[in-house]
Amino acid sequence: MYRSNTCGALRASDTNSIVTLSGWVHKVRDKGFVAWVDLRDRYGITQLVFDQDRTSSELLDKARELGRETVIQVKGEVIERASKNPNMPTGDIEVLVTELQVLNESKLPPFTIEDETDGGEDIRMKYRYLDIRRNPVKESLIFRHKVTMEVRKYLSEAGFIEVETPYLIKSTPEGARDFLVPSRMNEGQFYALPQSPQTFKQLLMVGGMDKYFQIVKCFRDEDLRADRQPEFTQIDCEMAFVEQEDILNAFEGLTKYLLKEIKGIDVSDFPRITYDEAMSRFGNDKPDIRFGMEFGELNAVAQHKDFNVFNSAELVVGIAVPGGASYTRKEIDKLIDWVRRPQVGAKGMVYVKCNEDGSFKSSVDKFYDQEDLGKWAEVTQAKAGDLICVLSGDTNQTRAQLSALRMELAQRLGLRKPDEFAPLWVIDFPLLELDEETGTYHAMHHPFTSPKPGQLELLDSNPGDVKANAYDLVLNGNEIGGGSIRIHDKEIQATMFKHLGFTPEEAKEQFGFLMDAFQYGAPPHGGIAFGLDRLVAILGGQETIRDFIAFPKNNSGRDVMIDAPAHIDDEQLKELHLRLDL
Amino acid sequence: MYRSNTCGALRASDTNSIVTLSGWVHKVRDKGFVAWVDLRDRYGITQLVFDQDRTSSELLDKARELGRETVIQVKGEVIERASKNPNMPTGDIEVLVTELQVLNESKLPPFTIEDETDGGEDIRMKYRYLDIRRNPVKESLIFRHKVTMEVRKYLSEAGFIEVETPYLIKSTPEGARDFLVPSRMNEGQFYALPQSPQTFKQLLMVGGMDKYFQIVKCFRDEDLRADRQPEFTQIDCEMAFVEQEDILNAFEGLTKYLLKEIKGIDVSDFPRITYDEAMSRFGNDKPDIRFGMEFGELNAVAQHKDFNVFNSAELVVGIAVPGGASYTRKEIDKLIDWVRRPQVGAKGMVYVKCNEDGSFKSSVDKFYDQEDLGKWAEVTQAKAGDLICVLSGDTNQTRAQLSALRMELAQRLGLRKPDEFAPLWVIDFPLLELDEETGTYHAMHHPFTSPKPGQLELLDSNPGDVKANAYDLVLNGNEIGGGSIRIHDKEIQATMFKHLGFTPEEAKEQFGFLMDAFQYGAPPHGGIAFGLDRLVAILGGQETIRDFIAFPKNNSGRDVMIDAPAHIDDEQLKELHLRLDL
């Protein structure tokens, strides 16, 4: 038996007990005549004491020489500490050691195993097994476990059945790229790893499973943006005999439950806004509504004067920055530089200072008088002391630019509080999205999303205007879930495939099994999928997902710890009937 | 809203309620003036009634024409049935329908959606979404969900943390074949899908995670034997600072909990027998101990006479078949034919009838007298009325043959009762296994298994004799779990790799990250993995796993429903820098 207790367990009430502990040497404080060793395991730290009065000199010497991260086992008596440490759960006691055994030596770790480490990102990833010993990473993984347990508990109690769908499936060339898996037993043929279990969960609905969920890995062979992973985890859900309202209610329930159980927070019913409204009020389909700074559209009040920049713009739009009237000229110039960075891409920025005395001072005083600017303030809801920032140009681009500025300023002003949670539903997404490069439309969500009733007819005349029974759950400026009511009618599905540019043969080859299934009594159904990695990170008060994943990959899709992907034997390639073509 | 209640919910107490139901038309009984429709969903069946007195003729006609598996929605009043059906939870009531809407038509399904279907295996797999509508499959999937929920609950409450390990890892050529995944972003390089998360869970122990579990898909590109799947699910577990005893106790606890919660069965402490004992008593390392028929080794009492078949045999071994003395000559000849089938491979079988009068009648009376045969009966614990079946030859082969006979006879005699559960631990497995083809030893469990204390020295002289800290959990003749205490010392691990035929370079290339990790304070650790598919099937009282998997593959590794694997576009191959080499 390696231990009678963990290193986080002992309290004053254990005084005089004889205990056995095992763990890692976290720290040694050596005063010569006395040495303290902090012994660490997953559960905490317990202080061991060795001194020349009560410990054999041999044992004391052994303790003094212990290196950091050595694995040891000790036996000893729990004694009350002379100077207690109220910041440690075990701070009332220490263990007077009588036996010490080194279970495994350790080389000096490449970075310190402390909450604030001296290790950079790269070295921490290479030695991830050491990084996991650090509290912030360890606690993030434990937190993730807790969240998934609560998700399963809630959904299971609500009658959802977790069903495992296959990982070795069939490639569907549209959309993001699949990872492919050559089959040895079926020469020249390939499986694909699922980008999501979408078609399988729909087949489960056809199969009468009624309420399905799965916490499941999904895969996308995409060029990785920052904070994306080639393998990621979804909470995947589907329900039969439901309308959009049923799904929103079910998963609003889950989200409220998680906020309550995990964070102790009660939130009221989630606001619902349409995609169009989200775009016009926040310039963004995943708005952070923890703070205001809503968009004010200024076309009506700014396009009547001689300012050509505005007159020729499709959209003139501004936000009121609280307290921004006090910014210096230099600070405002810096803001202008910020929006002109290629990542944002604005051509310039017009600003209006709303002075405390009720007057306005703008960068376009030549064109607009106080009355004009007063109207701007009204539209943007600017108060005395605020700064109105105005961008203009193409509607979509301008909204994206102003949204970026809004988020950046909120961050700087401390308005994006990690302990505040403001969920909302964004509904009525467009069914189709124009690919600006190719000029063709593709499914904004996926080809199985149903158009809103009566809008199917618009597909030919105004494809971009067709709205879908599609919705996103947004939390603190992040899309944490998205879903839709699906098409369950074979004819409508065939029409959709046609509009998405599939020939009937292509549709049959790729989705024939689903079209077949729809012939045998498919029920109305719909669902949602949550990005677990991000959900957990946001609930944990963080913006990056990496520390909530035990063994993440880097931006090149590499696992630098195990050094994968890697070259393989010629023999293995031969068995797969493949040759490299570099 | 598609329904106010499910089809399994309504009871006599709901009489007079107005309800809305949705589901599939299971059956229509048409008497002309009255029609009953059984409406089915996941939760049950509710009888709908339409008759000429209370229903409009239009509605009655519509109901009479409903085809099987049509999806409908109805509204109506719950009424008490005239003739109640006590075999149905909803058998006290029926719904008098006032509104009927067809939600989706159905073609005639290729097999009947009944508990006993007329569909063969192949057609059921192709239309798996229809097969899932059948109770036996649907209930198996729900049962699987229930088991996994209980596993997670138990382990989580015992302090285990579920950690997701990566699916895109590195190929390790030893052992079974990996599925490989070409990387688009890293030209000419491949990921592999994990055969198990073995090294990652060991790294989590190095990382101080202390108690880990994961219910996780694993992958093996093996030629599929019957009832094996290329992707399968494990309950994967690992613990730090443990000895074998700690692990056996922890997972005996889990197994007892599952038997109690799922089956309502209390089992006492699990017997533990060594691998050697299992082989000599049952000829099998996963013995079914729900019944006796233990092996009696007869060398000492059978090799002293002139029967050369026995005298030249390495092993003479028999079992007593209860009641077998009454078998006719023809029946016994059939048994002999059975053991001589190539799948079993015995050359012949000697038998002894233990007559009710205490005398013996054997097929070798020429060589053995009544006293000899009396000793055989003693060794095999045969009683009057039994039949002793004796095989001889090479020890390993003969044991395997007699074990096959033992299992076959137990099956025929009804001794393998699906509702009886007899778990046991088989411990002290050999560390290495001789590959008869190549004459080399390989790891019986895997290369990370630790030899028993003090046995490392035998590796050079008697590699086959070295016992490991390895154990299997056996239930009703099936290995449901297996594990070991791992090596946590870098030097011992290097020695093991050497003995398994790895050059230091190969060991470093494939497992360098693990060897590196062992330099930084690896704790003593060990674990176990359960085959979830089989565990669930056995708990469900079945021997085959296929119906406990939603979308299984066939014996060629194909998903016949979606038709995967499949050929891919040349464009996709090109992006992966690959060419086919057929």
Coordinates of C-alpha atoms in Angstrom, one line a residue, chain A residues 1-3 6 22-24 40-43 69-72 103-110 126-130 132-134 137-138 141-142 144-145 148-149 152-153 156 159-173 177-191 193 199-201 203-217 219 221-224 230-233 240-243 246 488-490 509 513 516-524 532-533 549-551 553 555-559 561-569 572-582, chain B residues 1-3 6 22-24 40-43 69-72 103-110 126-130 132-134 137-138 141-142 144-145 148-149 152-153 156 159-173 177-191 193 199-201 203-217 219 221-224 230-233 240-243 246 488-490 509 513 516-524 532-533 549-551 553 555-559 561-569 572-582:
Chain A
M1 CA 0.0 0.0 0.0
Y2 CA 1.6 3.2 -1.2
R3 CA -0.4 5.6 0.9
T6 CA -3.6 11.7 0.0
S22 CA 3.3 9.3 -1.5
G23 CA 3.8 12.1 -4.0
W24 CA 6.2 14.5 -5.6
R40 CA 2.5 17.2 -3.6
D41 CA -0.1 15.0 -5.3
R42 CA -3.3 15.7 -7.3
Y43 CA -5.1 16.5 -4.1
E69 CA 9.8 16.3 -8.5
T70 CA 11.4 13.2 -7.0
V71 CA 8.7 10.6 -6.2
I72 CA 8.9 9.5 -2.6
L103 CA 10.2 5.6 -5.5
N104 CA 11.6 7.3 -8.5
E105 CA 14.2 10.0 -9.2
S106 CA 13.6 13.0 -11.4
K107 CA 15.9 15.0 -13.6
L108 CA 15.5 18.8 -13.2
P109 CA 12.3 19.6 -15.1
P110 CA 12.7 22.0 -18.0
K126 CA 6.6 19.3 -25.5
Y127 CA 6.6 18.3 -21.8
R128 CA 2.8 18.3 -21.5
Y129 CA 3.0 15.5 -18.9
L130 CA 4.9 18.0 -16.6
I132 CA -0.4 18.8 -16.4
R133 CA 1.2 18.7 -12.9
R134 CA 0.7 22.4 -12.6
V137 CA -3.8 22.8 -16.2
K138 CA -4.8 20.0 -13.8
L141 CA -9.0 19.1 -16.9
I142 CA -10.8 18.3 -13.7
R144 CA -13.8 19.7 -18.0
H145 CA -14.7 16.3 -16.4
T148 CA -19.2 16.7 -19.0
M149 CA -20.6 14.7 -16.1
R152 CA -24.6 13.8 -19.3
K153 CA -26.6 13.8 -16.1
S156 CA -29.9 11.6 -19.5
G159 CA -34.6 11.2 -21.6
F160 CA -31.8 11.6 -24.0
I161 CA -29.9 8.4 -24.9
E162 CA -26.2 8.6 -25.6
V163 CA -25.5 6.6 -28.7
E164 CA -22.0 6.1 -30.1
T165 CA -21.9 6.7 -33.8
P166 CA -19.1 5.4 -36.0
Y167 CA -15.7 7.1 -36.5
L168 CA -14.9 5.3 -39.7
I169 CA -17.4 6.7 -42.1
K170 CA -17.5 8.0 -45.7
S171 CA -16.0 11.1 -47.2
T172 CA -18.3 14.0 -48.2
P173 CA -16.2 16.3 -50.3
R177 CA -11.8 18.8 -45.6
D178 CA -12.2 15.3 -44.2
F179 CA -9.3 13.3 -42.7
L180 CA -9.1 10.1 -44.8
V181 CA -8.3 6.6 -43.6
P182 CA -7.1 4.1 -46.2
S183 CA -8.6 0.7 -45.8
R184 CA -6.2 -2.3 -46.0
M185 CA -8.9 -4.8 -46.5
N186 CA -10.7 -2.9 -49.2
E187 CA -8.0 -2.0 -51.7
G188 CA -7.9 1.6 -53.0
Q189 CA -10.9 2.6 -50.8
F190 CA -10.9 5.1 -47.9
Y191 CA -12.9 5.8 -44.8
L193 CA -13.2 10.6 -40.0
T199 CA -26.2 12.1 -40.8
F200 CA -26.0 9.4 -38.2
K201 CA -28.0 11.4 -35.7
L203 CA -30.7 8.3 -39.1
L204 CA -31.2 7.7 -35.3
M205 CA -34.2 9.9 -35.5
V206 CA -35.5 8.0 -38.5
G207 CA -34.8 4.9 -36.3
G208 CA -37.1 6.2 -33.6
M209 CA -34.5 6.9 -31.0
D210 CA -36.4 10.2 -30.3
K211 CA -33.8 12.0 -28.1
Y212 CA -30.1 11.4 -28.8
F213 CA -27.0 12.9 -27.5
Q214 CA -23.3 12.1 -27.7
I215 CA -20.1 13.7 -26.4
V216 CA -18.0 12.9 -29.4
K217 CA -14.7 13.8 -31.1
F219 CA -12.3 16.0 -37.1
D221 CA -8.4 18.8 -41.8
E222 CA -8.5 22.6 -42.0
D223 CA -5.7 25.1 -42.0
L224 CA -5.7 25.9 -38.4
P230 CA -7.9 19.3 -35.9
E231 CA -9.8 17.1 -33.5
F232 CA -12.3 18.7 -31.2
T233 CA -15.2 17.6 -29.1
A240 CA -37.7 14.0 -33.1
F241 CA -41.2 15.4 -33.2
V242 CA -40.0 18.8 -32.3
E243 CA -40.3 22.4 -33.6
D246 CA -38.9 22.7 -28.3
H488 CA -37.3 15.4 -43.3
D489 CA -38.9 15.3 -46.7
K490 CA -37.1 13.5 -49.5
E509 CA -23.6 8.8 -54.2
F513 CA -28.5 6.4 -47.6
D516 CA -33.3 6.3 -48.9
A517 CA -34.0 6.5 -45.1
F518 CA -36.4 9.5 -45.7
Q519 CA -38.6 7.1 -47.8
Y520 CA -39.5 5.0 -44.8
G521 CA -41.2 7.4 -42.5
A522 CA -38.8 10.0 -41.3
P523 CA -40.2 12.1 -38.4
P524 CA -39.8 15.8 -38.1
L532 CA -17.4 21.4 -25.7
D533 CA -13.8 22.7 -25.8
I549 CA -7.5 19.8 -23.7
A550 CA -5.1 17.3 -22.2
F551 CA -2.9 16.8 -25.2
K553 CA -2.0 20.0 -31.1
N555 CA -1.1 25.4 -35.1
S556 CA 0.4 23.0 -37.7
G557 CA -1.7 20.2 -36.4
R558 CA 1.4 18.5 -34.7
D559 CA 1.5 16.9 -31.4
M561 CA 5.2 15.7 -27.4
I562 CA 4.8 12.4 -29.3
D563 CA 6.1 14.0 -32.5
A564 CA 3.1 13.1 -34.7
P565 CA 2.3 13.0 -37.5
A566 CA 5.4 11.0 -38.6
H567 CA 6.8 9.1 -41.5
I568 CA 5.8 5.5 -41.7
D569 CA 7.4 2.2 -42.9
Q572 CA 2.9 -0.1 -44.0
L573 CA 2.3 2.0 -47.1
K574 CA 2.5 -1.1 -49.3
E575 CA -0.1 -2.9 -47.2
L576 CA -2.4 0.1 -47.8
H577 CA -1.7 0.0 -51.6
L578 CA -0.4 3.5 -51.5
R579 CA 2.7 5.4 -52.8
L580 CA 3.9 8.8 -51.7
D581 CA 3.6 11.4 -54.4
L582 CA 5.7 14.3 -53.0
Chain B
M1 CA -46.2 21.2 -30.7
Y2 CA -46.1 17.7 -32.2
R3 CA -47.3 15.9 -29.1
T6 CA -45.6 10.0 -25.8
S22 CA -47.2 11.5 -32.9
G23 CA -45.5 8.4 -34.0
W24 CA -45.4 5.5 -36.5
R40 CA -45.7 3.5 -31.9
D41 CA -42.8 5.7 -30.7
R42 CA -39.7 5.0 -28.6
Y43 CA -41.8 4.9 -25.5
E69 CA -44.6 3.0 -40.7
T70 CA -46.4 6.1 -41.9
V71 CA -45.6 9.0 -39.6
I72 CA -48.8 10.6 -38.3
L103 CA -46.5 13.9 -41.3
N104 CA -44.6 11.6 -43.7
E105 CA -45.4 8.7 -45.9
S106 CA -43.5 5.4 -45.8
K107 CA -42.7 2.9 -48.5
L108 CA -43.3 -0.7 -47.4
P109 CA -40.2 -1.5 -45.2
P110 CA -38.0 -4.4 -46.5
K126 CA -28.3 -2.2 -44.8
Y127 CA -31.5 -0.6 -43.4
R128 CA -30.1 -0.3 -39.9
Y129 CA -32.2 2.8 -39.3
L130 CA -35.3 0.6 -39.6
I132 CA -33.2 0.3 -34.7
R133 CA -37.0 0.8 -34.6
R134 CA -37.3 -2.8 -33.5
V137 CA -32.2 -3.3 -31.0
K138 CA -33.6 -0.1 -29.5
L141 CA -28.9 0.7 -27.3
I142 CA -30.8 2.2 -24.4
R144 CA -25.8 0.4 -23.3
H145 CA -26.5 4.0 -22.4
T148 CA -22.1 3.7 -19.5
M149 CA -24.0 6.2 -17.3
R152 CA -19.2 7.0 -15.2
K153 CA -21.2 7.7 -12.1
S156 CA -16.5 9.7 -11.0
G159 CA -12.4 10.1 -7.7
F160 CA -11.6 9.1 -11.3
I161 CA -11.4 11.9 -13.8
E162 CA -12.4 11.3 -17.4
V163 CA -9.8 12.8 -19.6
E164 CA -10.1 12.8 -23.4
T165 CA -6.9 11.6 -25.1
P166 CA -6.1 12.3 -28.7
Y167 CA -7.3 10.2 -31.7
L168 CA -4.7 11.5 -34.1
I169 CA -1.6 9.9 -32.7
K170 CA 1.6 8.1 -33.9
S171 CA 1.9 4.7 -35.4
T172 CA 3.5 1.9 -33.4
P173 CA 4.2 -0.9 -35.8
R177 CA -2.1 -3.0 -37.3
D178 CA -2.9 0.7 -36.9
F179 CA -5.3 2.6 -39.1
L180 CA -3.3 5.4 -40.6
V181 CA -4.4 8.9 -41.4
P182 CA -2.4 10.9 -44.0
S183 CA -1.7 14.5 -43.0
R184 CA -2.4 17.1 -45.6
M185 CA -0.5 19.8 -43.8
N186 CA 2.6 17.6 -43.1
E187 CA 3.5 16.1 -46.5
G188 CA 4.3 12.4 -46.5
Q189 CA 3.5 12.1 -42.8
F190 CA 0.8 10.1 -41.1
Y191 CA -1.1 10.0 -37.9
L193 CA -5.7 6.0 -34.8
T199 CA 0.8 5.6 -23.5
F200 CA -1.4 8.6 -22.9
K201 CA -2.9 7.3 -19.8
L203 CA 1.6 10.0 -19.3
L204 CA -1.4 11.3 -17.3
M205 CA -0.1 9.3 -14.4
V206 CA 3.3 10.9 -14.8
G207 CA 1.3 14.2 -14.9
G208 CA -0.1 13.5 -11.5
M209 CA -3.7 12.9 -12.6
D210 CA -3.7 10.0 -10.2
K211 CA -7.0 8.4 -11.2
Y212 CA -8.0 8.5 -14.8
F213 CA -10.8 6.9 -16.9
Q214 CA -12.2 7.3 -20.3
I215 CA -14.9 5.6 -22.3
V216 CA -13.2 5.7 -25.7
K217 CA -13.2 4.4 -29.2
F219 CA -9.2 1.0 -33.6
D221 CA -7.0 -2.8 -38.7
E222 CA -7.1 -6.5 -38.2
D223 CA -8.7 -9.2 -40.3
L224 CA -12.0 -9.5 -38.5
P230 CA -12.5 -2.4 -36.5
E231 CA -13.7 0.3 -34.1
F232 CA -14.6 -0.7 -30.6
T233 CA -15.1 1.0 -27.3
A240 CA -1.1 6.0 -9.7
F241 CA 0.5 4.9 -6.4
V242 CA -1.2 1.5 -6.5
E243 CA -0.3 -2.1 -6.3
D246 CA -5.6 -1.8 -5.1
H488 CA 7.6 3.0 -14.2
D489 CA 11.4 2.7 -14.3
K490 CA 13.2 3.9 -17.4
E509 CA 11.7 6.6 -32.1
F513 CA 8.4 10.5 -25.3
D516 CA 11.7 10.8 -21.5
A517 CA 8.6 11.2 -19.3
F518 CA 9.9 8.4 -17.0
Q519 CA 13.0 10.6 -16.3
Y520 CA 10.9 13.2 -14.5
G521 CA 9.5 11.3 -11.6
A522 CA 7.1 8.7 -12.9
P523 CA 5.0 7.3 -10.0
P524 CA 4.2 3.6 -9.7
L532 CA -17.5 -2.1 -23.3
D533 CA -19.2 -3.7 -26.3
I549 CA -23.6 -1.2 -31.4
A550 CA -25.8 1.3 -33.3
F551 CA -24.0 1.2 -36.6
K553 CA -19.5 -2.9 -39.6
N555 CA -16.8 -8.9 -41.2
S556 CA -15.1 -7.1 -44.1
G557 CA -15.0 -3.9 -42.1
R558 CA -17.7 -2.4 -44.3
D559 CA -20.6 -0.2 -43.3
M561 CA -25.6 1.1 -44.9
I562 CA -23.5 4.1 -45.9
D563 CA -21.3 2.0 -48.2
A564 CA -18.0 2.8 -46.6
P565 CA -15.1 2.6 -47.2
A566 CA -15.4 4.1 -50.7
H567 CA -13.3 5.4 -53.5
I568 CA -12.3 9.0 -53.3
D569 CA -11.7 11.9 -55.7
Q572 CA -8.4 14.5 -52.5
L573 CA -5.6 12.0 -53.1
K574 CA -3.4 14.7 -54.7
E575 CA -3.9 17.0 -51.7
L576 CA -2.7 14.2 -49.5
H577 CA 0.4 13.6 -51.7
L578 CA -0.6 10.0 -52.3
R579 CA -1.1 7.8 -55.3
L580 CA -2.8 4.4 -55.4
D581 CA -0.6 1.5 -55.9
L582 CA -3.0 -1.4 -56.7

